[in-house]
PDB file of C-alpha atoms and ligand atoms in Angstrom:
ATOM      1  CA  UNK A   1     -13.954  -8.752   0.897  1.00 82.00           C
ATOM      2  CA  UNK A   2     -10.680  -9.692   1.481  1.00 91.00           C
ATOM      3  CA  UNK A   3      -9.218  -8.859   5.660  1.00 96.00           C
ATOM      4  CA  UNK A   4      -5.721  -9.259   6.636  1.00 97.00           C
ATOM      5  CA  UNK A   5      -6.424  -9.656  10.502  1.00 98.00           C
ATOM      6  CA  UNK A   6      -2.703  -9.349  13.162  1.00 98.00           C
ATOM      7  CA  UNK A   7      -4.102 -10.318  16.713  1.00 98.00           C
ATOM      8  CA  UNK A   8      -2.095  -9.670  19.518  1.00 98.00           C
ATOM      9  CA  UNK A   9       1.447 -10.126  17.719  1.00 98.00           C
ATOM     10  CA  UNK A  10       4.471 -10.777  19.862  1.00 98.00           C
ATOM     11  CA  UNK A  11       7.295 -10.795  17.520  1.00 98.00           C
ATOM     12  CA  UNK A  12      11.326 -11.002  19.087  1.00 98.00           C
ATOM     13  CA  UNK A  13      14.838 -10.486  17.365  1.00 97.00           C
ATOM     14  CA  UNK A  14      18.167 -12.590  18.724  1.00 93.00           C
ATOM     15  CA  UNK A  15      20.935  -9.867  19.219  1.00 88.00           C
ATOM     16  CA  UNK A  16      23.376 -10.148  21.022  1.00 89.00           C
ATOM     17  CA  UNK A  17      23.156 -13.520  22.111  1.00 91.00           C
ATOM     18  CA  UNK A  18      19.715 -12.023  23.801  1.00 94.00           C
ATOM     19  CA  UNK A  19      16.459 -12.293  23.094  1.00 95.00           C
ATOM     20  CA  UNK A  20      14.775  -8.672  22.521  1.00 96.00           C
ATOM     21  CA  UNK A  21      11.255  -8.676  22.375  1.00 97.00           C
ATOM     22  CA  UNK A  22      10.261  -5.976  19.502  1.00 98.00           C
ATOM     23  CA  UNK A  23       6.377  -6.271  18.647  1.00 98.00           C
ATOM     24  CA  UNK A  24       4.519  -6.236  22.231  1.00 98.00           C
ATOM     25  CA  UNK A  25       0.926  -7.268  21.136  1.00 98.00           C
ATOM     26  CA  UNK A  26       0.158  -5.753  17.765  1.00 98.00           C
ATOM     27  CA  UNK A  27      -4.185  -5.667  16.926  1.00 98.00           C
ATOM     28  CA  UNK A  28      -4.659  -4.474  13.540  1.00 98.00           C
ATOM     29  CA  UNK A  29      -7.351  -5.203  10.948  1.00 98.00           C
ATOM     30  CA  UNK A  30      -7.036  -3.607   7.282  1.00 97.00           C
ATOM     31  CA  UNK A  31      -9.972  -4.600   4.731  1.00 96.00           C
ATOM     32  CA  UNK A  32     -10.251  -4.714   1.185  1.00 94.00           C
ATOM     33  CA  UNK A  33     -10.317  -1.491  -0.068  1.00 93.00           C
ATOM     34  CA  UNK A  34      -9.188   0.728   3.146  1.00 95.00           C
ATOM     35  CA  UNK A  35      -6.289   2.924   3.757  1.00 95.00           C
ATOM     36  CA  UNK A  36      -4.522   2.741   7.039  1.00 97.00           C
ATOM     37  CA  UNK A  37      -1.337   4.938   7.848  1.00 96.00           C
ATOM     38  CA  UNK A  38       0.794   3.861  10.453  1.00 96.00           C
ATOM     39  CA  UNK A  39       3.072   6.410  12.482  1.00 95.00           C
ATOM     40  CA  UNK A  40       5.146   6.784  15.176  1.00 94.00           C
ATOM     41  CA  UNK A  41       8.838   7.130  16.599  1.00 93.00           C
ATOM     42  CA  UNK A  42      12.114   5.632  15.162  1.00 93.00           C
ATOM     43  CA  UNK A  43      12.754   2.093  16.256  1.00 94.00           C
ATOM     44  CA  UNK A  44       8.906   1.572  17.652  1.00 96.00           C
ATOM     45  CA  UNK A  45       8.662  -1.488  15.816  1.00 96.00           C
ATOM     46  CA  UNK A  46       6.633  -0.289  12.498  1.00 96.00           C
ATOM     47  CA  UNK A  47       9.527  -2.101   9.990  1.00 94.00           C
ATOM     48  CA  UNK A  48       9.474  -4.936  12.152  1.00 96.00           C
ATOM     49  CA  UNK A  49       6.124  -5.482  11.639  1.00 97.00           C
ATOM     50  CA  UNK A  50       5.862  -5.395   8.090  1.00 94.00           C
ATOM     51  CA  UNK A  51       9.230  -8.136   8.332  1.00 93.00           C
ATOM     52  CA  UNK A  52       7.238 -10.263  10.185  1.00 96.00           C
ATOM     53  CA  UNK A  53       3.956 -10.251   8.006  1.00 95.00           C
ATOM     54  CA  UNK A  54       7.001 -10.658   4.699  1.00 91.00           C
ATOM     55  CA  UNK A  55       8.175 -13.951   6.724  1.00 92.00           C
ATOM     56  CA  UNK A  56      11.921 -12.557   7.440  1.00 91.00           C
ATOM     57  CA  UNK A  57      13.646 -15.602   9.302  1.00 91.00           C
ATOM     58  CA  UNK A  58      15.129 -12.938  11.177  1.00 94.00           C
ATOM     59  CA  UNK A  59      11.747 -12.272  13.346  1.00 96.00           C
ATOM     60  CA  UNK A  60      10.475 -15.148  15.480  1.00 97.00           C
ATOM     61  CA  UNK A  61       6.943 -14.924  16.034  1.00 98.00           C
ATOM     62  CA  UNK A  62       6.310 -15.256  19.822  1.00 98.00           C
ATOM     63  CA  UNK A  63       2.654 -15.067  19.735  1.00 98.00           C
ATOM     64  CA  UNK A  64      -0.576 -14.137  17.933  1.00 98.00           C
ATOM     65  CA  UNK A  65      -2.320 -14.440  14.728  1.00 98.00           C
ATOM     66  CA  UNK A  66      -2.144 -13.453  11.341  1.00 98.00           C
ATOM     67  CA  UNK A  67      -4.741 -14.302   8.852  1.00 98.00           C
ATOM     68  CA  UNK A  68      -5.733 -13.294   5.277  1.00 96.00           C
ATOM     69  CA  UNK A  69      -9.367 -14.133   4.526  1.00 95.00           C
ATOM     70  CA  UNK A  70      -9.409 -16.646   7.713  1.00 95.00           C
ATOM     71  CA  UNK A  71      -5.989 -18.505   6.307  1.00 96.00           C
ATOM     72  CA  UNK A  72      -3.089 -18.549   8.412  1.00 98.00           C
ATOM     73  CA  UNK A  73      -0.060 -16.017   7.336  1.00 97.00           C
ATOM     74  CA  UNK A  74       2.076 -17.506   9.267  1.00 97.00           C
ATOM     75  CA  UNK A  75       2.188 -20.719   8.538  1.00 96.00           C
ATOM     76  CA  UNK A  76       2.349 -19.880   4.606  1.00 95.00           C
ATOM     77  CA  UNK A  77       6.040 -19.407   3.097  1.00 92.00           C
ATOM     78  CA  UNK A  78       6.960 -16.293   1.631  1.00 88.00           C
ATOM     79  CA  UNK A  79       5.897 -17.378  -1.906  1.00 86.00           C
ATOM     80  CA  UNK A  80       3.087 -18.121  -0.459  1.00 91.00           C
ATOM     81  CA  UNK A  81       2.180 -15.111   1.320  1.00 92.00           C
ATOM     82  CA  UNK A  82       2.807 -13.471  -2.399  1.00 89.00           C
ATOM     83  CA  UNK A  83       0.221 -15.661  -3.937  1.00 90.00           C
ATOM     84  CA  UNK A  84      -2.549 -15.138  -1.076  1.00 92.00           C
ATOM     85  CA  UNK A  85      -2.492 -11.642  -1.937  1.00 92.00           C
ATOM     86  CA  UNK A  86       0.080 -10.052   0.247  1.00 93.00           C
ATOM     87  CA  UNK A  87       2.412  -7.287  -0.986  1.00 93.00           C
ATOM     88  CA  UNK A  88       5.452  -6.360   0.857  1.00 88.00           C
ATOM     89  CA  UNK A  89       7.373  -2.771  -0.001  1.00 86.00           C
ATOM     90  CA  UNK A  90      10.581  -3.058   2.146  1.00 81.00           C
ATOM     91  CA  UNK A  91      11.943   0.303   4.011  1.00 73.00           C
ATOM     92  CA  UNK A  92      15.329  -0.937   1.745  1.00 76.00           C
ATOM     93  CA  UNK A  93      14.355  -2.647  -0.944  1.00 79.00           C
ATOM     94  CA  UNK A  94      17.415  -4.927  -2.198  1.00 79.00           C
ATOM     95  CA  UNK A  95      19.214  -5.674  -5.344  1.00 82.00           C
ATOM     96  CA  UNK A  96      18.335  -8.337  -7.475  1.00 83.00           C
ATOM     97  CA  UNK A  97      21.759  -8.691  -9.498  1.00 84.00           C
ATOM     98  CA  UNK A  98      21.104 -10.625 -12.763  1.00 88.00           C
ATOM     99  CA  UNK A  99      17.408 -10.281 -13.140  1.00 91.00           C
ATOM    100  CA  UNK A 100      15.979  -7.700 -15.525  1.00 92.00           C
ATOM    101  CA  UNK A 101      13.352  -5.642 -14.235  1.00 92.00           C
ATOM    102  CA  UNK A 102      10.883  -6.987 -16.837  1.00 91.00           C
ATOM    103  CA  UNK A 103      12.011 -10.709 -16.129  1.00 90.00           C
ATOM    104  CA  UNK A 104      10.964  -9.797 -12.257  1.00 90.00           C
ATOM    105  CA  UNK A 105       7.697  -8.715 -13.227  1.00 93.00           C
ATOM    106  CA  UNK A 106       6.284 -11.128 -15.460  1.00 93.00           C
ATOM    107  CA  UNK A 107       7.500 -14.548 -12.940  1.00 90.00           C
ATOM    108  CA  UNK A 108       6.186 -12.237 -10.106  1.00 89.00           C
ATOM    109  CA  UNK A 109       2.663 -11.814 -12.057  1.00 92.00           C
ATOM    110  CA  UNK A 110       2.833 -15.589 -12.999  1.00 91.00           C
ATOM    111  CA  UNK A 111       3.559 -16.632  -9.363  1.00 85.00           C
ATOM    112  CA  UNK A 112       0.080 -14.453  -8.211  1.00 85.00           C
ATOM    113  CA  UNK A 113      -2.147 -14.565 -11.155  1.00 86.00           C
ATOM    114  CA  UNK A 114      -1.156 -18.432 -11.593  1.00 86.00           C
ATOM    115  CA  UNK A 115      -0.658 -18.351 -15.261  1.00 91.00           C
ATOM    116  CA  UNK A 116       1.931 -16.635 -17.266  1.00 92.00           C
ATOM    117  CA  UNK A 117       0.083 -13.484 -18.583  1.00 92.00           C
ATOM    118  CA  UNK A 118       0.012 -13.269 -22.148  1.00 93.00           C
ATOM    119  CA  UNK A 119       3.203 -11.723 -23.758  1.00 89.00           C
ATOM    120  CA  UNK A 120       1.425  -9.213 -26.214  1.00 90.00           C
ATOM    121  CA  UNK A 121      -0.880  -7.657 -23.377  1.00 91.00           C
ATOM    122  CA  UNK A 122       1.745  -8.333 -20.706  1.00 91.00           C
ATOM    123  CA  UNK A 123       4.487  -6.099 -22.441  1.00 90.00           C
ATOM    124  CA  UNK A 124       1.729  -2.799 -23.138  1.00 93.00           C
ATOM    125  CA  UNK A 125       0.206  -2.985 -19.383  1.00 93.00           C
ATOM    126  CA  UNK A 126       4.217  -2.941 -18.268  1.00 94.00           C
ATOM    127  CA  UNK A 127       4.412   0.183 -21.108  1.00 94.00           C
ATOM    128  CA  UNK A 128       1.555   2.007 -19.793  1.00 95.00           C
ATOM    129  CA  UNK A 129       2.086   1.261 -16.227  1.00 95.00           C
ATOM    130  CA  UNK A 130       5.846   2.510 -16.579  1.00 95.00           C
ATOM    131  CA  UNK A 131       4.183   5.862 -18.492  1.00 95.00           C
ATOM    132  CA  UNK A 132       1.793   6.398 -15.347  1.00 93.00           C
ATOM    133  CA  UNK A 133       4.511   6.211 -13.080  1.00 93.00           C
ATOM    134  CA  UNK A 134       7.045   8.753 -15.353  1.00 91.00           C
ATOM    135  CA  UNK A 135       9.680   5.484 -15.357  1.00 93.00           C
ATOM    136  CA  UNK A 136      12.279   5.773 -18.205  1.00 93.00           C
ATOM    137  CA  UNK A 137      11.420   2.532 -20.414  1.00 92.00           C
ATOM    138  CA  UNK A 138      15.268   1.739 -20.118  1.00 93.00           C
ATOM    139  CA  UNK A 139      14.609   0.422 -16.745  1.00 93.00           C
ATOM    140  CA  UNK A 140      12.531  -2.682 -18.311  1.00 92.00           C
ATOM    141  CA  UNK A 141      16.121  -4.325 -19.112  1.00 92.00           C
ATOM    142  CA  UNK A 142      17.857  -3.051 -15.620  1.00 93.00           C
ATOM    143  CA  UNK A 143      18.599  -5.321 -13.115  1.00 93.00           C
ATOM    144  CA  UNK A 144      16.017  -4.929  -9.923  1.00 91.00           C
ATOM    145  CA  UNK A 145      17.299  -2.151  -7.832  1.00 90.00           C
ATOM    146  CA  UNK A 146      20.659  -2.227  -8.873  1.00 91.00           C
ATOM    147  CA  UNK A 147      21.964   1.206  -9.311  1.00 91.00           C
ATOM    148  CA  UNK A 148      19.123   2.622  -8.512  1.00 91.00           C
ATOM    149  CA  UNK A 149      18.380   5.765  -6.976  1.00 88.00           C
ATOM    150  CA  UNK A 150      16.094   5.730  -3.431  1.00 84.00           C
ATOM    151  CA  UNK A 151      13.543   7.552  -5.706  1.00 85.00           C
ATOM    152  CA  UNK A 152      13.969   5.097  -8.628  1.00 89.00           C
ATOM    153  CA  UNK A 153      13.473   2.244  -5.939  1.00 89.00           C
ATOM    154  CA  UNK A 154      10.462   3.347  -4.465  1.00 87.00           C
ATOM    155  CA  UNK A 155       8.717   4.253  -8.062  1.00 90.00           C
ATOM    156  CA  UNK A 156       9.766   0.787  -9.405  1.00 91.00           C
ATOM    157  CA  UNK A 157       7.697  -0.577  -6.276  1.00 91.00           C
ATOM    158  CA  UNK A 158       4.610   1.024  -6.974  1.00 93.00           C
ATOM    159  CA  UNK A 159       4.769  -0.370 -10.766  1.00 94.00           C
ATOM    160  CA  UNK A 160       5.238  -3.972  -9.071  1.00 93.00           C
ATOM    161  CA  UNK A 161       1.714  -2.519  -6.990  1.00 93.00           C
ATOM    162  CA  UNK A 162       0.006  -1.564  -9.841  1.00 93.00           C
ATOM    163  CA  UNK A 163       1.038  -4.934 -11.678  1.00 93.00           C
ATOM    164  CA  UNK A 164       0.693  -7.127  -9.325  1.00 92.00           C
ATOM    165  CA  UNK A 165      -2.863  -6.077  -7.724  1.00 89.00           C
ATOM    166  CA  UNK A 166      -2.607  -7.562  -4.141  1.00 92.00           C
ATOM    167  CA  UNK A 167      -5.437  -8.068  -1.736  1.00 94.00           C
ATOM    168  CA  UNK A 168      -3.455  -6.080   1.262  1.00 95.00           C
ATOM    169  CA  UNK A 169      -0.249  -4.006   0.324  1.00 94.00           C
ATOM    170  CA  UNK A 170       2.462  -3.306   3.144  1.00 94.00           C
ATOM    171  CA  UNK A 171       4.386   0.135   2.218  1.00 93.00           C
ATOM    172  CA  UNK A 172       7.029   1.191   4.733  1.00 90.00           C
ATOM    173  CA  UNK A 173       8.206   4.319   3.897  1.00 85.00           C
ATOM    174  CA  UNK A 174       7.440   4.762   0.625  1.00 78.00           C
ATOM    175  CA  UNK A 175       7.811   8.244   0.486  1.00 75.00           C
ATOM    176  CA  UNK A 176      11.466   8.329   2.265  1.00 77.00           C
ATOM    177  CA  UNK A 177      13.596   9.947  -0.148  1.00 79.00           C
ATOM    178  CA  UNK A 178      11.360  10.975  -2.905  1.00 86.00           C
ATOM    179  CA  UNK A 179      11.364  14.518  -4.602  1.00 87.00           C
ATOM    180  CA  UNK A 180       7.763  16.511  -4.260  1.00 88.00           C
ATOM    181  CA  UNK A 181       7.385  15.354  -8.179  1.00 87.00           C
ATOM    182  CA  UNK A 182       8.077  11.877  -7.090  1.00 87.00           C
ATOM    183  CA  UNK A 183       5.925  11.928  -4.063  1.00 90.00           C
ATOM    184  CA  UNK A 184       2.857  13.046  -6.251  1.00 90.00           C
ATOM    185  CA  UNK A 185       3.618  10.540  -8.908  1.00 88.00           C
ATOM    186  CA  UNK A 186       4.154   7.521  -6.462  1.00 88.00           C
ATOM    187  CA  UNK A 187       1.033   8.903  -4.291  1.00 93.00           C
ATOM    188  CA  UNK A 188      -0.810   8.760  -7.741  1.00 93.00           C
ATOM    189  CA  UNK A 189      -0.107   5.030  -8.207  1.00 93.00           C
ATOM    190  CA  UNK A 190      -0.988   4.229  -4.740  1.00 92.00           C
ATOM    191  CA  UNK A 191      -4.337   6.365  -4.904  1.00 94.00           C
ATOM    192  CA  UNK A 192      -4.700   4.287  -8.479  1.00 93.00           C
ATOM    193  CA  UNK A 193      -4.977   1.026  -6.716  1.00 92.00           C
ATOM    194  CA  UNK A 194      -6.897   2.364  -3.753  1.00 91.00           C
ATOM    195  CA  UNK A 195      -9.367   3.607  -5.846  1.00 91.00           C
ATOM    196  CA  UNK A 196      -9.810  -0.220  -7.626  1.00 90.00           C
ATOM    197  CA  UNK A 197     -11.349  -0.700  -3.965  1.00 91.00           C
ATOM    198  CA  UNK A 198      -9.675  -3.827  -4.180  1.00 92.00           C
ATOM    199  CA  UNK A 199      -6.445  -3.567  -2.340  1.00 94.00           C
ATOM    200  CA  UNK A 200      -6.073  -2.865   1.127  1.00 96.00           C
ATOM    201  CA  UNK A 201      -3.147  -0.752   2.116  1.00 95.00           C
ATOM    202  CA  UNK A 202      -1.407  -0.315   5.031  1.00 96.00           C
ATOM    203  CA  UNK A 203       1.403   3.343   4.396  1.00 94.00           C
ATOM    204  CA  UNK A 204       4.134   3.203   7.043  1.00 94.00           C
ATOM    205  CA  UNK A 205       5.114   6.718   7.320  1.00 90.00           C
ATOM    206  CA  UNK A 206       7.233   9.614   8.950  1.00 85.00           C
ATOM    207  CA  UNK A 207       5.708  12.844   7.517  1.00 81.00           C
ATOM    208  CA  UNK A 208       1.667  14.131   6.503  1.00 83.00           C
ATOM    209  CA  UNK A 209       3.500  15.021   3.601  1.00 84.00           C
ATOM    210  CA  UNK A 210       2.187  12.036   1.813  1.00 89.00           C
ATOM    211  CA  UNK A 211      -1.337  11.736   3.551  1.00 90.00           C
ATOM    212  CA  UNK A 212      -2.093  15.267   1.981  1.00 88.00           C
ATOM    213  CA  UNK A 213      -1.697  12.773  -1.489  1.00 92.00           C
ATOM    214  CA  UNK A 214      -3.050   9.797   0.695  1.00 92.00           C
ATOM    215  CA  UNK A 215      -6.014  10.849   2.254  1.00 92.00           C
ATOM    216  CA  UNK A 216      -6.180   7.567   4.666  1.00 95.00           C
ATOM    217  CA  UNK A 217      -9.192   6.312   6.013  1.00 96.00           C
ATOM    218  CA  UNK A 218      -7.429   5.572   9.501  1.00 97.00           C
ATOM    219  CA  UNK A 219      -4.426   6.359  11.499  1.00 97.00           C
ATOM    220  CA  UNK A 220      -2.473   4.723  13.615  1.00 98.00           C
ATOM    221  CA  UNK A 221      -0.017   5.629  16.467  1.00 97.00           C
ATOM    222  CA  UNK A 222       2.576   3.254  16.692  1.00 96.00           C
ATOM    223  CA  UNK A 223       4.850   3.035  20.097  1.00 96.00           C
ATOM    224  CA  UNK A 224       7.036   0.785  21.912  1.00 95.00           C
ATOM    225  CA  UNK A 225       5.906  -2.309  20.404  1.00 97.00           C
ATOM    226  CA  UNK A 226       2.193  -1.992  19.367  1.00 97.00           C
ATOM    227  CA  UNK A 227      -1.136   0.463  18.388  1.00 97.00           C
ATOM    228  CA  UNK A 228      -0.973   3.077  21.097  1.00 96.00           C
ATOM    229  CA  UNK A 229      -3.405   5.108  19.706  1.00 96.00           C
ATOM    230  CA  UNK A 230      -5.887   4.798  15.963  1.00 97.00           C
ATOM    231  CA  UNK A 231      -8.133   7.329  14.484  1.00 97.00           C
ATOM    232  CA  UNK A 232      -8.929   9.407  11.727  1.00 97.00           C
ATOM    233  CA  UNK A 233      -6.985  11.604   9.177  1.00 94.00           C
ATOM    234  CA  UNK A 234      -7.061  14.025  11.878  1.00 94.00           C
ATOM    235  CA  UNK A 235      -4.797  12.383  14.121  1.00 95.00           C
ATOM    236  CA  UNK A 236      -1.630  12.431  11.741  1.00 94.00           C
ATOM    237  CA  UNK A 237      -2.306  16.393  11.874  1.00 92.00           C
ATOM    238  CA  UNK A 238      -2.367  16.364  15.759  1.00 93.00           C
ATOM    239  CA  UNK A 239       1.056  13.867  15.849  1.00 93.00           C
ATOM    240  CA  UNK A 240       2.538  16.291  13.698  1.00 90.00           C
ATOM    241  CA  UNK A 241       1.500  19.411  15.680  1.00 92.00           C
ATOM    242  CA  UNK A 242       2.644  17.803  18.861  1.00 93.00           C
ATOM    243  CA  UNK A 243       4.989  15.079  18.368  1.00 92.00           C
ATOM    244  CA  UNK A 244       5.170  11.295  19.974  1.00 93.00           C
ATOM    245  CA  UNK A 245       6.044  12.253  23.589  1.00 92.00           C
ATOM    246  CA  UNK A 246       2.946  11.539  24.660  1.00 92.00           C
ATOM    247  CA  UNK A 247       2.987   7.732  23.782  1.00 92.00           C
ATOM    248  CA  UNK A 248       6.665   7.601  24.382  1.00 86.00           C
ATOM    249  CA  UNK A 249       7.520   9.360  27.857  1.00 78.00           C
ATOM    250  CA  UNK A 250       7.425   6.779  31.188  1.00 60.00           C
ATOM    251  CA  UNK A 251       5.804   3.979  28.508  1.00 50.00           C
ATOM    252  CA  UNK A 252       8.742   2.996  26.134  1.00 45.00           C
ATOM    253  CA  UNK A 253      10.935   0.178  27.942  1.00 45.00           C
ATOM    254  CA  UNK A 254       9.060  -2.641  29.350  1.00 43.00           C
TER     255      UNK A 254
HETATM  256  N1  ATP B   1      17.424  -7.750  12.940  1.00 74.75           N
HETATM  257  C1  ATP B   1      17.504  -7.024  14.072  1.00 74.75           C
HETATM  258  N2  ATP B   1      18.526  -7.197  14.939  1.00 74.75           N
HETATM  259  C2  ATP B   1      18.592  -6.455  16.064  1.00 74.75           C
HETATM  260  N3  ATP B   1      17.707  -5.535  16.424  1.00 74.75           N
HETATM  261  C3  ATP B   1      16.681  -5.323  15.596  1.00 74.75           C
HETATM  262  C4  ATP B   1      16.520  -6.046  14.388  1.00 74.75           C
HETATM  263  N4  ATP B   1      15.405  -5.614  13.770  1.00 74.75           N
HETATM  264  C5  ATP B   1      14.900  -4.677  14.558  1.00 74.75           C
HETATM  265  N5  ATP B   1      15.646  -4.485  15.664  1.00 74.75           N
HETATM  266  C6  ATP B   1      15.409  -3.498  16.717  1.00 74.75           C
HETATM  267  O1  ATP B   1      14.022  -3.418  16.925  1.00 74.75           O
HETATM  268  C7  ATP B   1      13.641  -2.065  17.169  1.00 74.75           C
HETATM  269  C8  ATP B   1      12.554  -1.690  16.167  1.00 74.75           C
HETATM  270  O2  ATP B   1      13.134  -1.541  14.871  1.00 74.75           O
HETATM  271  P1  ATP B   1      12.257  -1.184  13.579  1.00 74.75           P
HETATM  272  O3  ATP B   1      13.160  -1.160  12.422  1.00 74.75           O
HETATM  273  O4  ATP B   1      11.102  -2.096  13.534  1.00 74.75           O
HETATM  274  O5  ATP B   1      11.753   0.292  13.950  1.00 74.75           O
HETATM  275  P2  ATP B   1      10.938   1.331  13.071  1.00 74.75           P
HETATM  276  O6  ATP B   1       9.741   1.699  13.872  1.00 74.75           O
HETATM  277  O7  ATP B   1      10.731   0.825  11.703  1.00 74.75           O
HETATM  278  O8  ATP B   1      11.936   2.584  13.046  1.00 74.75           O
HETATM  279  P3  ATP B   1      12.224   3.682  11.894  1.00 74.75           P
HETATM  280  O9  ATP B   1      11.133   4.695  12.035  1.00 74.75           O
HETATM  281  O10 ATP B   1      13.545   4.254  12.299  1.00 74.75           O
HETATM  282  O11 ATP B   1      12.239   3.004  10.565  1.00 74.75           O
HETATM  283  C9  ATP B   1      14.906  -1.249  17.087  1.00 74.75           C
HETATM  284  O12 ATP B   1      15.380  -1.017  18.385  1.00 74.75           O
HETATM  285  C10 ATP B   1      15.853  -2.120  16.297  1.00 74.75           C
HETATM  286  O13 ATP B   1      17.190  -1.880  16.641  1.00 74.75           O
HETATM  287 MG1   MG B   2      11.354   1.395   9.828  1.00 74.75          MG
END
């Protein structure tokens, strides 16, 4: 059973010609097969966090651990995080001018599986997964992102899920921007691979909207900098009844 295990991150950012120290001592553990949401107030850290586990030069790890099955994160390069079994879904997911959709795919699936999948099978589990996920089969020869629509973005990233079959898969705000049909498709896909049992997945996420979809098997409060809070599917009902002051009031700067 695969474990991505984050042990007392410290993460900072250089702006300003200052050092700002974002991620305050993050403790998380997500196993194989678990759902974890993560909520809590605009610029707490939670996109931060999922930078730092992607390997974003922009994020200097300041102390802590990361490991994936006992390995070191950290110490791997992005490609390598990829091929450990890592899957990153960006807040903004960018353009990838001059690379079709379907090009992306299959070197992403070579890159993780370690072998180019076969063309004949390749191109009908791309068909089917793009049926699933109600994408127009135009988008196969599209450029990554380019043009798209937030909806269309976020879609196209749970067909790279599906495909792709990571061990632990980051989504930050996946359901920002989505339509209700959209947010039942996309929750679909996600609840697709969840029910595998063999992808972890960690749902960075403003609204319950999704975890009526996503029923997730814990939830986490996330404030100034790290977990201020984890429990059930109950608690995302209780943030949403009564908001993040608690966490946030007399706690927030250091
Ligand atoms: N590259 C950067 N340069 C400067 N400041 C940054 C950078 N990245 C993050 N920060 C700061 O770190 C804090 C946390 O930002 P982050 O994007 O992680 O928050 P968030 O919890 O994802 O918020 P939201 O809910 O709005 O998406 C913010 O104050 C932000 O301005
Ligand atoms: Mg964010």
């Amino acid at each position: 059973m695969a474990t991505l295990e984050i042990r007392d991150l410290h993460v900072t950012v250089e702006a300003d010609n200052a050092t700002k120290e974002i991620l305050k001592g993050v403790d998380l553990t997500v196993k194989q097969g678990e759902t974890h949401a993560i909520m809590g107030p605009n610029g707490s850290g939670k996109s931060t966090l999922a930078y730092s586990l992607a390997g974003h030069p922009k994020y200097t790890i300041t102390g802590g651990t990361v490991t994936l099955d006992g390995e070191d994160v950290l110490e791997m390069s992005v490609d390598e995080r990829a091929r450990a079994g890592l899957f990153l879904a960006m807040q903004y997911p960018v353009e990838v001018p001059g690379v079709s959709v379907s090009n992306f795919l299959r070197t992403s699936a070579t890159a993780i599986r370690g072998e180019a999948p076969k063309l004949r099978t390749w191109v009908k589990e791309v068909k089917e997964a793009m049926e699933r996920l109600s994408i127009d089969p135009s988008f196969a020869e599209r450029n990554v992102n380019e043009g798209f629509s937030g909806g269309e973005k976020k879609r196209h990233e749970i067909l790279q899920l599906e495909l792709l079959k990571p061990k632990v898969a980051i989504l930050d705000e996946t359901d920002s921007g989505l339509d209700v049909d959209a947010l039942r498709v996309v929750s679909e896909g996600v609840n697709r691979v969840r029910e595998s049992g063999e992808v972890g997945t960690l749902l960075i996420t403003h609204y319950t909207r999704i975890l009526r979809y996503i029923k997730p098997d814990y939830v986490h409060v996330f404030a100034a900098g790290r977990i201020a809070e984890s429990g059930g599917a109950e608690l995302a009902d209780k943030l949403e009844a009564e908001g993040y002051e608690a966490y946030t009031k007399g706690g927030a700067s250091e």
